[in-house]
Coordinates of C-alpha atoms in Angstrom, one line a residue:
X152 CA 73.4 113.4 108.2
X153 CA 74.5 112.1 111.4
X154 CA 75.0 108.3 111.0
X155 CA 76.6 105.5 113.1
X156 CA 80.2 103.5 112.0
X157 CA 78.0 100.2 112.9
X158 CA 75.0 101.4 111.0
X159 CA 77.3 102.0 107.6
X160 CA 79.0 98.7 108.1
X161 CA 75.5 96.7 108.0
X162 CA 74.4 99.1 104.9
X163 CA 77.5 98.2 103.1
X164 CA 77.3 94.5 103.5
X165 CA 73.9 94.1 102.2
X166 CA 73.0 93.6 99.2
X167 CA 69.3 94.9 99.6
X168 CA 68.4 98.0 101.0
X169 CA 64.8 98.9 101.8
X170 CA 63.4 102.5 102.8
X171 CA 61.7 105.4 102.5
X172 CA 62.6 107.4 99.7
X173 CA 63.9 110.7 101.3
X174 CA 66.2 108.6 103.8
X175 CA 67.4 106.4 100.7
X176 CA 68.6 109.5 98.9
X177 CA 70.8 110.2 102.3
X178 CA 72.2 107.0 102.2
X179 CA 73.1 107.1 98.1
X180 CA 77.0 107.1 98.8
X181 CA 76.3 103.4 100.9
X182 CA 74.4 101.9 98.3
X183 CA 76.0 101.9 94.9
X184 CA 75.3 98.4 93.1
X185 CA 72.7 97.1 95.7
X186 CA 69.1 96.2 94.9
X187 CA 67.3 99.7 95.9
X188 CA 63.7 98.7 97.1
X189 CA 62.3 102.4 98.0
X190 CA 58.1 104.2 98.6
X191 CA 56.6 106.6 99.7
X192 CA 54.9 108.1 103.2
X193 CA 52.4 106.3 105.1
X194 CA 54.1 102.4 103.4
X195 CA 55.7 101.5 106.3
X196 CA 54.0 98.1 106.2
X197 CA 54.3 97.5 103.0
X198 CA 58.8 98.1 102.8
X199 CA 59.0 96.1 105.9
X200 CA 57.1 93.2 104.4
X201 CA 59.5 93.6 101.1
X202 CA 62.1 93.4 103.3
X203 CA 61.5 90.4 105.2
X204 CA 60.5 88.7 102.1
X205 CA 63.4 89.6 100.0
X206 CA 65.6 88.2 103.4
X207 CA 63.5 85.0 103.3
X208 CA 64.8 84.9 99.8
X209 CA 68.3 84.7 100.9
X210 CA 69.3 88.4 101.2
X211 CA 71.0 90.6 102.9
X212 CA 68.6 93.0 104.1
X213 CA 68.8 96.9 105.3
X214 CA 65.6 98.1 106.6
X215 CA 66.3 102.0 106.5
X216 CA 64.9 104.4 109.0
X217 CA 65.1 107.8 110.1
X218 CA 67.2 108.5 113.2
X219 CA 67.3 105.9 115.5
X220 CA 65.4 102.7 114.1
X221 CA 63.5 102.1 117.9
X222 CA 62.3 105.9 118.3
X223 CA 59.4 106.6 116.1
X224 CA 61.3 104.2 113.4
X225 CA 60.3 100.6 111.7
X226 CA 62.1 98.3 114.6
X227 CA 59.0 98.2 116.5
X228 CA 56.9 97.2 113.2
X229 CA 59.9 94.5 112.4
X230 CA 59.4 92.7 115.4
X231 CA 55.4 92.6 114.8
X232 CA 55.2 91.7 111.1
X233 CA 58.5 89.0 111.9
X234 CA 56.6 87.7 114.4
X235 CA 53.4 86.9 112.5
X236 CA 55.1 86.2 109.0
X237 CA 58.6 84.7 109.3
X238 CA 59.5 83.8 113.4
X239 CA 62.6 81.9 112.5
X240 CA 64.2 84.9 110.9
X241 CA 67.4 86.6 112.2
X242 CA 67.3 90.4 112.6
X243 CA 69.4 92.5 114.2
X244 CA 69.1 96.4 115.2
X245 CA 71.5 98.6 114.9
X246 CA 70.9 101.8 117.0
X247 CA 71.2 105.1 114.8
X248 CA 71.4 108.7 115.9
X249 CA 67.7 110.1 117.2
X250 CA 66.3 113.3 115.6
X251 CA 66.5 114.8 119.5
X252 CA 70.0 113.9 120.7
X253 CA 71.5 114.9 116.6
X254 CA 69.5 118.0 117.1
X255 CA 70.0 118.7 121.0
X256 CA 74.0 118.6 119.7
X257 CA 73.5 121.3 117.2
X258 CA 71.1 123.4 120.0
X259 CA 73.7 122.7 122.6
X260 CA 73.3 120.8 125.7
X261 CA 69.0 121.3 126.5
X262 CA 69.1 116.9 127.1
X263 CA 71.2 117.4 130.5
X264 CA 68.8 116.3 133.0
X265 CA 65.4 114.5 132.7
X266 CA 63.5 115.0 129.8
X267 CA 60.7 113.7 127.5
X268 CA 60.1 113.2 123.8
X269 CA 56.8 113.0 122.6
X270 CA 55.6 113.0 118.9
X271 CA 52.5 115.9 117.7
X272 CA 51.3 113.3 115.4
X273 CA 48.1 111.8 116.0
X274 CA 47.9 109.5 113.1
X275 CA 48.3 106.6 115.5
X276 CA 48.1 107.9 118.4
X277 CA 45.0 109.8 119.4
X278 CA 44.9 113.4 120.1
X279 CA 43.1 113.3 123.4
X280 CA 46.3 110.5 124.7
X281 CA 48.9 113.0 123.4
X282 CA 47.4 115.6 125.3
X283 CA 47.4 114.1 128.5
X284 CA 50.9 113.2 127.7
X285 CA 52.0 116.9 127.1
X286 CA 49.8 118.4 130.4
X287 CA 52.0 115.7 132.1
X288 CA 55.2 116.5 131.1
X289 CA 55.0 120.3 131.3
X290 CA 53.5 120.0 134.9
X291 CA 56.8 117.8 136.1
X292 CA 59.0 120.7 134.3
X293 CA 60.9 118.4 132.0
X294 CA 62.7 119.7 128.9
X295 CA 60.8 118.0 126.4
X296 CA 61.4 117.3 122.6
X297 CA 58.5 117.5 120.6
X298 CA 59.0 115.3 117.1
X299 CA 56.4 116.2 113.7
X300 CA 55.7 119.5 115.5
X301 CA 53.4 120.7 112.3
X302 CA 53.1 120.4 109.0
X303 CA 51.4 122.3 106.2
X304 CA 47.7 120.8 107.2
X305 CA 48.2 120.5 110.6
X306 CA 48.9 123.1 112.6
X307 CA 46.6 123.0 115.9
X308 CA 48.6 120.3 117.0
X309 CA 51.6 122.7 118.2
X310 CA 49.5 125.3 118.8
X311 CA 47.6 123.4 121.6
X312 CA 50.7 121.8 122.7
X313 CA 52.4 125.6 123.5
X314 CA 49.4 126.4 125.2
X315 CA 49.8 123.9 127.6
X316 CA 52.7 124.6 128.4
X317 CA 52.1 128.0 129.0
X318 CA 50.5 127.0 131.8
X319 CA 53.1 125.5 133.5
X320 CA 56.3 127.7 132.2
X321 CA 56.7 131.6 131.1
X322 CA 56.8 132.9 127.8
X323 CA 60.4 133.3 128.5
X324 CA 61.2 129.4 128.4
X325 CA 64.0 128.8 126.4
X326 CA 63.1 126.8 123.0
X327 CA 65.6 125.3 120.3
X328 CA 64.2 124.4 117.0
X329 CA 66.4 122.3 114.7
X330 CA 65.0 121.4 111.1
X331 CA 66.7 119.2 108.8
X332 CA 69.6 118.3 110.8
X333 CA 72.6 117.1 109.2
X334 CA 71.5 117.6 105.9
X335 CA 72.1 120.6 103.5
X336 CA 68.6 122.2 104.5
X337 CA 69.5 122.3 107.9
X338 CA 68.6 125.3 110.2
X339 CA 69.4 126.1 113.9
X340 CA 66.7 128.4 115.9
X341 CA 67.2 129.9 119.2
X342 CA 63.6 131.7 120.6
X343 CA 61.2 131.2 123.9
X344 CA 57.9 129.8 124.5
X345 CA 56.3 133.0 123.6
X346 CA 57.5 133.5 120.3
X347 CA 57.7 129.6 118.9
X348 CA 54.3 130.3 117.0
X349 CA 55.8 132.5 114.6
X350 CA 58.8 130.5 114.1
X351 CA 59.8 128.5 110.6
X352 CA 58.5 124.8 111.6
X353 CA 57.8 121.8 109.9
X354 CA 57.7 118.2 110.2
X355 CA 61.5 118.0 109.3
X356 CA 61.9 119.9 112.4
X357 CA 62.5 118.9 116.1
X358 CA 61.6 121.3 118.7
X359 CA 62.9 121.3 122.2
X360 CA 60.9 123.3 124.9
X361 CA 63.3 124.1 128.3
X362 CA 62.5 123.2 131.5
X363 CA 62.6 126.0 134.6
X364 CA 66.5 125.8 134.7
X365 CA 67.4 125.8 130.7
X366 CA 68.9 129.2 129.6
X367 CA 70.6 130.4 126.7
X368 CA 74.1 131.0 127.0
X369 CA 76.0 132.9 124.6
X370 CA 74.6 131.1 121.3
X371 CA 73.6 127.7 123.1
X372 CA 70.9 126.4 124.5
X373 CA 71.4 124.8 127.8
X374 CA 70.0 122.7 130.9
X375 CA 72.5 123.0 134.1
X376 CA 73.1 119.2 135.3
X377 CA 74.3 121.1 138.3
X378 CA 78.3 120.0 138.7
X379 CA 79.8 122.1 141.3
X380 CA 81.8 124.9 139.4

């Protein structure tokens, strides 16, 4: 798991850490003797409140997220719920390694030049926004990473997204799919537009669909920035 110097340093100084249970299990080597505060999906609101309680206790508080704590993470949320229930608290963020950039590494270089990320979930986003989102994006040709692709229950969500961007790009677009990254599950998978359907994803994976100028070069997948060779 791909984790910052600054990120371990807060961790190790606390002496409560708060997260989602998955994430806490990645962190076990950072956390021995702390007070473990941990739940499930979908509790986001209720492990930030415990952590800006236990803080207003005194504490030294880790909020854990996945990633980078400002993309599709629990800073946003922090600022909201600190706002409304402590305003006088200090908080700081400390940036983390995105699922896109830790997986674009492993890929190769698809990131080079403009690109978008945009999330398949539509839990709190509605569908019909996320679709206008995606019709945008594959009509500029940007390289765009696509986070909680599909899961077990929802799987028109991808399948609507490739179909857009079939019509903008060929079935030959270049497509990485990184699941798991930096963890022992982790798999690397180099295919197109056309065959991404049948591929193994889940919502552990990120997938990154090419723009017009991506390519695969030997085994990596990559967007020319366009240096003069």
């Amino acid at each position: 798991m791909d984790r910052t110097r600054r990120a371990e340093q807060v961790i190790a100084r606390s002496t409560v850490v708060v997260g989602y249970h998955r994430y806490l299990e990645l962190i076990a080597d950072l956390t021995d003797g702390k007070k473990i505060i941990g739940s499930g999906m979908t509790r986001e609101v209720v492990r930030c409140r415990a952590a800006i309680e236990r803080a207003l206790q005194g504490e030294e508080v880790s909020l854990v997220s996945s990633g980078d704590p400002g993309v599709y993470g629990m800073a946003g949320l922090t600022i909201e719920l600190a706002a409304e229930i402590a305003p006088e608290l200090s908080i700081e963020f400390v940036p983390g390694v995105s699922a896109a950039n830790a997986a674009a590494g492993r890929l190769g270089a698809p990131l080079m030049l403009d690109y978008a990320v945009i999330s398949l979930s539509d839990l709190l986003v509605p569908w019909e926004m996320i679709q206008r989102r995606l019709e945008a994006v594959a009509a500029a040709d940007m390289v765009t990473a696509l986070y909680n692709p599909r899961s077990k229950k929802r799987v028109q969500q991808l399948e609507t997204a490739v179909a857009i961007f079939r019509r903008h790009r060929p079935e030959s677009t270049p497509v990485g799919i990184g699941t798991a990254v930096g963890t022992p599950d982790e798999t690397i998978c180099l295919s197109n537009l056309g065959r991404l359907l049948a591929e193994e994803v889940n919502m552990r994976s990120i997938v990154i669909v090419g723009n017009s100028q991506t390519r695969i070069d030997r085994q990596w997948l990559v967007t020319p920035r366009g240096y003069r060779l």
